[in-house]
Coordinates of C-alpha atoms in Angstrom, one line a residue:
M1 CA 33.8 -30.1 32.0
I2 CA 30.4 -30.6 33.6
F3 CA 29.3 -34.3 33.4
D4 CA 25.6 -34.9 32.9
V5 CA 25.8 -37.7 35.6
V6 CA 28.4 -38.7 38.2
V7 CA 27.8 -42.2 39.8
I8 CA 29.5 -42.7 43.2
G9 CA 30.3 -46.2 43.7
A10 CA 31.2 -48.9 41.3
G11 CA 29.7 -52.0 42.8
Q12 CA 26.7 -53.7 41.4
A13 CA 24.5 -50.7 41.8
G14 CA 26.8 -48.1 40.2
L15 CA 27.6 -50.5 37.3
S16 CA 23.9 -51.3 36.7
I17 CA 23.0 -47.6 36.2
G18 CA 26.3 -47.2 34.1
Y19 CA 24.8 -49.8 31.7
F20 CA 21.8 -47.7 31.0
L21 CA 23.7 -44.4 30.9
K22 CA 26.1 -45.9 28.3
K23 CA 23.2 -46.7 25.9
A24 CA 22.0 -43.0 26.1
N25 CA 23.8 -39.9 24.7
V26 CA 24.9 -38.5 28.1
S27 CA 28.3 -37.9 29.5
F28 CA 28.9 -39.7 32.8
L29 CA 31.6 -41.0 35.2
I30 CA 31.6 -43.7 37.8
L31 CA 33.8 -43.1 40.8
D32 CA 35.1 -45.7 43.3
E33 CA 37.7 -45.6 46.1
A34 CA 38.7 -49.3 45.3
S35 CA 41.9 -50.2 43.6
M36 CA 40.1 -52.6 41.2
I37 CA 36.7 -53.7 40.2
G38 CA 35.0 -56.1 42.5
E39 CA 37.5 -55.5 45.3
S40 CA 35.0 -55.5 48.2
W41 CA 33.9 -59.1 47.0
R42 CA 37.5 -60.2 46.9
K43 CA 38.1 -59.2 50.5
R44 CA 35.4 -61.2 51.9
Y45 CA 35.9 -64.6 53.6
D46 CA 37.3 -67.4 51.3
S47 CA 34.4 -69.7 51.5
L48 CA 31.7 -67.1 50.7
T49 CA 29.1 -68.2 48.1
L50 CA 25.9 -66.4 47.1
F51 CA 22.6 -67.9 48.1
T52 CA 21.2 -67.0 44.6
P53 CA 22.2 -69.1 41.7
R54 CA 23.8 -67.6 38.6
S55 CA 20.4 -67.5 36.8
Y56 CA 19.4 -65.0 39.6
S57 CA 22.7 -63.2 40.0
S58 CA 23.1 -61.2 36.7
L59 CA 23.1 -57.4 36.0
P60 CA 21.3 -56.0 33.1
G61 CA 22.5 -57.0 29.7
L62 CA 24.9 -59.6 30.7
P63 CA 24.1 -63.2 31.9
F64 CA 26.2 -64.8 34.6
D65 CA 28.4 -67.3 32.7
G66 CA 28.4 -71.0 33.8
D67 CA 25.9 -73.5 34.9
S68 CA 22.9 -71.3 35.7
N69 CA 21.8 -73.6 38.6
K70 CA 25.2 -73.3 40.3
Y71 CA 26.0 -70.8 43.2
P72 CA 28.8 -68.3 42.3
T73 CA 31.7 -67.7 44.8
K74 CA 32.8 -64.2 45.8
D75 CA 35.6 -64.4 43.4
D76 CA 33.1 -65.4 40.6
V77 CA 31.2 -62.3 41.4
A78 CA 34.3 -60.1 41.4
E79 CA 35.4 -61.5 38.1
Y80 CA 31.9 -61.0 36.6
L81 CA 31.8 -57.3 37.7
S82 CA 35.2 -56.8 36.0
L83 CA 33.9 -58.5 32.8
Y84 CA 30.7 -56.3 33.1
V85 CA 32.8 -53.1 33.0
H86 CA 35.0 -54.4 30.1
T87 CA 32.0 -55.6 28.1
F88 CA 30.2 -52.4 28.1
S89 CA 33.4 -50.0 28.4
L90 CA 32.0 -48.3 31.4
P91 CA 33.9 -45.1 32.3
V92 CA 35.0 -46.1 35.9
Q93 CA 37.6 -44.0 37.8
L94 CA 39.3 -46.1 40.6
N95 CA 41.3 -44.9 43.5
T96 CA 39.0 -42.0 43.9
V97 CA 37.7 -41.2 47.4
V98 CA 34.7 -38.9 47.5
E99 CA 35.3 -36.6 50.4
K100 CA 32.4 -34.2 50.0
L101 CA 29.2 -33.7 47.9
T102 CA 27.7 -30.2 47.7
Q103 CA 25.2 -28.4 45.6
T104 CA 25.3 -25.0 43.9
K105 CA 22.5 -23.2 42.1
T106 CA 23.2 -25.0 38.9
T107 CA 25.4 -28.2 39.6
F108 CA 26.6 -30.6 42.2
M109 CA 30.1 -30.5 43.3
I110 CA 32.0 -33.7 44.1
K111 CA 35.4 -33.0 46.0
T112 CA 37.7 -36.1 45.7
N113 CA 41.1 -36.9 46.9
K114 CA 42.3 -36.0 43.4
E115 CA 40.1 -33.1 42.0
E116 CA 36.8 -31.4 42.1
I117 CA 34.2 -32.8 39.6
A118 CA 31.0 -31.0 38.6
A119 CA 27.7 -32.7 37.5
K120 CA 24.2 -31.9 36.6
M121 CA 23.0 -35.0 38.4
V122 CA 24.5 -37.5 40.9
V123 CA 23.6 -41.1 41.7
A124 CA 24.8 -42.2 45.2
A125 CA 25.3 -46.0 44.7
T126 CA 27.5 -46.8 47.6
G127 CA 25.3 -49.4 48.9
P128 CA 24.3 -50.5 52.4
F129 CA 27.5 -52.1 53.4
Q130 CA 29.9 -49.3 54.3
N131 CA 31.1 -49.3 57.9
P132 CA 31.3 -52.4 59.8
F133 CA 29.3 -52.3 63.1
I134 CA 30.6 -53.8 66.3
P135 CA 28.9 -53.1 69.7
E136 CA 30.8 -50.9 72.0
F137 CA 31.0 -53.5 74.7
S138 CA 33.4 -55.4 72.5
K139 CA 36.1 -53.1 73.8
M140 CA 35.8 -54.6 77.2
L141 CA 37.3 -57.9 76.1
S142 CA 40.9 -58.3 76.7
D143 CA 43.6 -59.0 74.2
Q144 CA 43.4 -62.6 75.1
T145 CA 40.2 -62.8 73.0
Y146 CA 40.7 -62.5 69.3
Q147 CA 38.1 -60.4 67.6
V148 CA 37.2 -59.8 63.9
H149 CA 34.3 -58.5 62.1
S150 CA 32.9 -60.8 59.5
S151 CA 33.9 -58.5 56.7
S152 CA 37.5 -58.9 57.8
Y153 CA 37.3 -62.7 58.6
K154 CA 39.0 -64.8 55.8
N155 CA 39.3 -68.4 57.0
P156 CA 40.0 -70.5 60.3
N157 CA 43.6 -70.0 59.9
Q158 CA 43.6 -66.5 61.3
L159 CA 41.9 -67.4 64.6
K160 CA 43.5 -68.5 67.8
D161 CA 43.3 -72.0 68.9
G162 CA 40.1 -72.8 70.8
S163 CA 36.4 -72.1 70.7
V164 CA 34.6 -69.6 68.5
L165 CA 31.6 -67.3 69.3
V166 CA 29.9 -66.0 66.0
I167 CA 27.7 -63.1 67.0
G168 CA 24.8 -62.5 64.5
G169 CA 22.4 -64.8 62.8
G170 CA 22.4 -63.6 59.3
N171 CA 23.6 -65.7 56.2
S172 CA 27.2 -64.6 56.6
G173 CA 27.2 -65.7 60.1
A174 CA 25.6 -68.9 59.3
Q175 CA 28.1 -69.7 56.5
I176 CA 31.1 -69.0 58.9
A177 CA 29.7 -71.0 61.7
V178 CA 29.2 -74.0 59.3
E179 CA 32.9 -73.6 58.1
L180 CA 34.2 -73.4 61.6
A181 CA 32.2 -76.3 63.0
K182 CA 34.2 -78.7 60.9
E183 CA 37.3 -78.3 63.3
R184 CA 36.2 -76.1 66.4
E185 CA 33.6 -75.8 69.1
V186 CA 31.2 -73.1 67.7
H187 CA 28.7 -71.1 69.6
L188 CA 26.1 -69.0 67.6
S189 CA 24.6 -66.0 69.3
V190 CA 21.3 -64.8 67.9
G191 CA 18.7 -62.3 68.9
S192 CA 15.7 -64.1 67.6
N193 CA 14.6 -67.6 66.4
I194 CA 16.3 -68.6 63.2
K195 CA 14.3 -69.4 60.1
F196 CA 15.7 -71.7 57.6
L197 CA 14.8 -72.0 53.9
P198 CA 16.4 -74.7 51.6
Q199 CA 18.4 -73.3 48.8
N200 CA 17.0 -75.9 46.4
L201 CA 13.4 -77.3 46.4
L202 CA 12.6 -80.2 44.0
N203 CA 15.7 -79.5 42.1
K204 CA 14.9 -75.8 41.7
S205 CA 16.5 -72.9 43.4
I206 CA 14.1 -71.5 46.2
F207 CA 14.4 -68.2 44.2
W208 CA 12.9 -69.8 41.2
W209 CA 9.9 -70.7 43.2
F210 CA 9.9 -67.1 44.7
D211 CA 9.8 -65.8 41.1
K212 CA 7.1 -68.1 40.0
L213 CA 5.0 -67.3 43.1
G214 CA 5.5 -63.5 42.6
I215 CA 7.4 -62.9 45.7
L216 CA 10.4 -61.4 43.9
S217 CA 8.1 -58.8 42.3
L218 CA 6.3 -57.7 45.7
T219 CA 7.0 -54.0 46.3
V220 CA 7.7 -52.4 49.6
Q221 CA 4.3 -50.6 49.2
S222 CA 2.3 -53.9 49.2
K223 CA 0.9 -55.4 52.4
L224 CA 2.7 -58.7 51.9
G225 CA 6.1 -56.7 50.9
Q226 CA 5.7 -54.8 54.2
L227 CA 5.2 -57.9 56.3
I228 CA 8.2 -59.6 54.7
K229 CA 10.3 -56.5 55.2
K230 CA 9.7 -56.5 58.9
Q231 CA 10.8 -60.2 59.3
P232 CA 14.4 -61.2 59.9
D233 CA 16.1 -62.6 56.7
P234 CA 15.9 -66.3 56.6
I235 CA 19.0 -68.5 56.4
F236 CA 19.2 -70.0 53.0
G237 CA 20.5 -73.6 53.2
L238 CA 19.9 -76.3 55.8
E239 CA 23.7 -77.1 56.8
L240 CA 23.6 -75.1 59.9
K241 CA 20.2 -76.5 61.0
S242 CA 21.6 -80.0 60.7
L243 CA 24.7 -79.1 62.7
I244 CA 22.6 -77.5 65.4
K245 CA 20.6 -80.8 65.8
K246 CA 23.8 -82.7 66.0
G247 CA 25.2 -80.4 68.6
A248 CA 28.0 -79.2 66.4
V249 CA 26.9 -75.6 66.8
T250 CA 25.3 -74.4 70.0
I251 CA 22.7 -71.6 69.7
I252 CA 22.9 -69.0 72.5
P253 CA 20.8 -65.8 73.1
R254 CA 21.7 -62.3 72.2
A255 CA 25.1 -61.1 73.5
T256 CA 24.7 -58.2 75.8
S257 CA 27.8 -57.1 77.6
V258 CA 31.2 -58.3 78.7
I259 CA 31.8 -59.2 82.5
N260 CA 35.3 -60.1 83.7
D261 CA 36.4 -61.0 80.1
H262 CA 33.3 -63.2 79.7
I263 CA 30.7 -62.5 77.1
A264 CA 27.3 -62.2 78.8
F265 CA 23.9 -63.1 77.2
S266 CA 20.3 -61.9 77.6
D267 CA 19.3 -65.1 79.4
G268 CA 21.8 -64.2 82.3
T269 CA 24.5 -66.8 81.1
N270 CA 28.0 -66.0 80.2
V271 CA 31.0 -67.7 78.6
K272 CA 34.8 -67.3 78.0
I273 CA 35.6 -67.7 74.3
Q274 CA 39.0 -67.5 72.6
N275 CA 37.6 -66.1 69.3
V276 CA 34.7 -63.7 68.6
I277 CA 33.5 -63.1 65.1
W278 CA 31.1 -60.1 65.0
S279 CA 28.7 -60.8 62.1
T280 CA 26.7 -57.8 63.3
G281 CA 26.2 -56.0 60.0
F282 CA 27.1 -52.4 58.8
K283 CA 26.2 -48.9 59.4
S284 CA 25.6 -46.5 56.5
N285 CA 28.0 -43.6 56.3
Y286 CA 26.7 -40.4 54.5
E287 CA 29.0 -37.9 56.3
W288 CA 30.4 -37.0 52.9
I289 CA 27.0 -35.6 51.7
D290 CA 26.8 -32.0 52.7
I291 CA 23.3 -31.3 51.4
P292 CA 20.4 -30.1 53.8
N293 CA 17.0 -31.7 54.1
L294 CA 18.1 -35.0 52.6
F295 CA 18.0 -37.3 55.7
N296 CA 15.5 -38.4 58.3
K297 CA 16.2 -38.3 62.1
E298 CA 17.8 -41.7 61.9
G299 CA 20.1 -40.6 59.3
F300 CA 18.6 -42.5 56.5
P301 CA 18.1 -40.8 52.9
L302 CA 14.6 -39.5 52.2
H303 CA 13.5 -41.0 48.9
Q304 CA 10.8 -42.6 47.0
R305 CA 12.4 -45.5 45.0
G306 CA 15.7 -43.7 44.9
I307 CA 14.3 -40.2 44.0
T308 CA 15.1 -37.8 46.7
P309 CA 13.6 -34.4 47.6
I310 CA 16.7 -32.7 46.0
E311 CA 16.2 -32.4 42.3
G312 CA 18.9 -34.3 40.3
L313 CA 20.1 -36.4 43.3
Y314 CA 19.4 -40.2 43.5
F315 CA 20.2 -43.3 45.6
L316 CA 20.6 -46.8 44.2
G317 CA 21.2 -50.2 45.8
L318 CA 19.6 -49.5 49.2
P319 CA 17.8 -52.6 50.9
W320 CA 14.1 -52.6 50.1
M321 CA 14.5 -49.5 48.0
Y322 CA 11.6 -50.9 46.2
R323 CA 11.7 -54.6 46.4
R324 CA 13.3 -57.3 48.4
G325 CA 16.1 -57.7 46.0
S326 CA 16.9 -53.8 45.5
A327 CA 20.3 -54.3 47.2
L328 CA 21.0 -57.7 45.6
L329 CA 22.6 -58.6 42.2
Q330 CA 19.3 -60.3 41.0
G331 CA 17.0 -57.3 41.8
I332 CA 19.0 -54.1 41.3
G333 CA 18.5 -53.9 37.6
D334 CA 15.0 -52.9 37.7
D335 CA 15.7 -50.0 40.1
A336 CA 18.7 -48.9 38.0
E337 CA 16.4 -48.8 34.8
Y338 CA 13.7 -46.8 36.7
I339 CA 16.4 -44.3 38.1
F340 CA 17.8 -44.0 34.6
S341 CA 14.4 -43.2 33.2
Q342 CA 14.0 -40.3 35.6
I343 CA 17.5 -39.1 34.9
K344 CA 16.8 -39.2 31.1
S345 CA 13.5 -37.4 31.4
E346 CA 15.0 -34.6 33.5
L347 CA 17.9 -34.1 31.1
D348 CA 15.7 -34.1 28.1
C349 CA 13.4 -31.5 29.8
K350 CA 16.4 -29.3 30.6
E351 CA 17.7 -29.6 26.9
N352 CA 14.3 -28.6 25.7
N353 CA 14.1 -25.7 28.0
N354 CA 17.6 -24.5 26.8
K355 CA 16.3 -24.7 23.3
G356 CA 13.2 -22.7 24.2
I357 CA 10.9 -25.8 23.6
S358 CA 7.9 -26.3 25.9
P359 CA 8.2 -29.8 27.6
H360 CA 4.3 -30.1 27.0
I361 CA 4.7 -30.0 23.2

């Protein structure tokens, strides 16, 4: 069997495009290496909550249940994604590792740990959070220092006694630093000044204000969109800001190296720490895609709003693929609908050509 479309990845991006494909008369399959829907969310740290409320955390066709002004936990999101698959009966095949994607003259071939699957079109929806990134100099720390990437951090109980250094000033690093500051000495290493935004303003989510001011609809092609894209993401919520003022969290510059088991910083200082949490983000991994002329020199896919130079191959769920929310729950639906419209148009064109009907009629 040759599927019309195979979607690689059953996170919010893959499920969103699945919603639109399900409504159309096309054959499709969604592949994922996880053992259950929402597994990547369930594995995150216990205290993780979204910085978007339920009203701005829904996928197409299914509102997030509960108080629309409350902020979902990571388990809430995992349950919501499971419900999404069940509600729309999406054809998801789990425990399936995609090992290689190649292209023949007529189809794409997806080699997995179970079988080889053929498809007329492929949507790569693996998202931006694939391989945890930890700087090479981390290897110079001795075993006396406990190290963990934020993607593997669960709660304070897994750490050794003593102080903690959180490296990375994103929202995950901020949430973890706030949690640990309740019972430990916490240092937060950042490469630039942190910008804080309240989660709520005048009893409304900051995202409600973004929506009303048109910020959520800014595209990557607009001047203001380009300006925002270049800026570091703000920290949503003011808890960390308050702890910094109280001295409960100490801000230090960017970590640069390890010297005699001390972590050194860009201002020339260094410190001996018992625990290090690397909230240093992720690197994309596209080694499984064996198709030429698809990536730039930096290894990022070439695309215009998810449409690649390779006919029939699409990306979905990338940061700033079109808007600020392209990789977030609240923004991925618009991109998914756009990609679906391209897929449907291409499939209709091929069907008409097979029937001998001119696409211009």
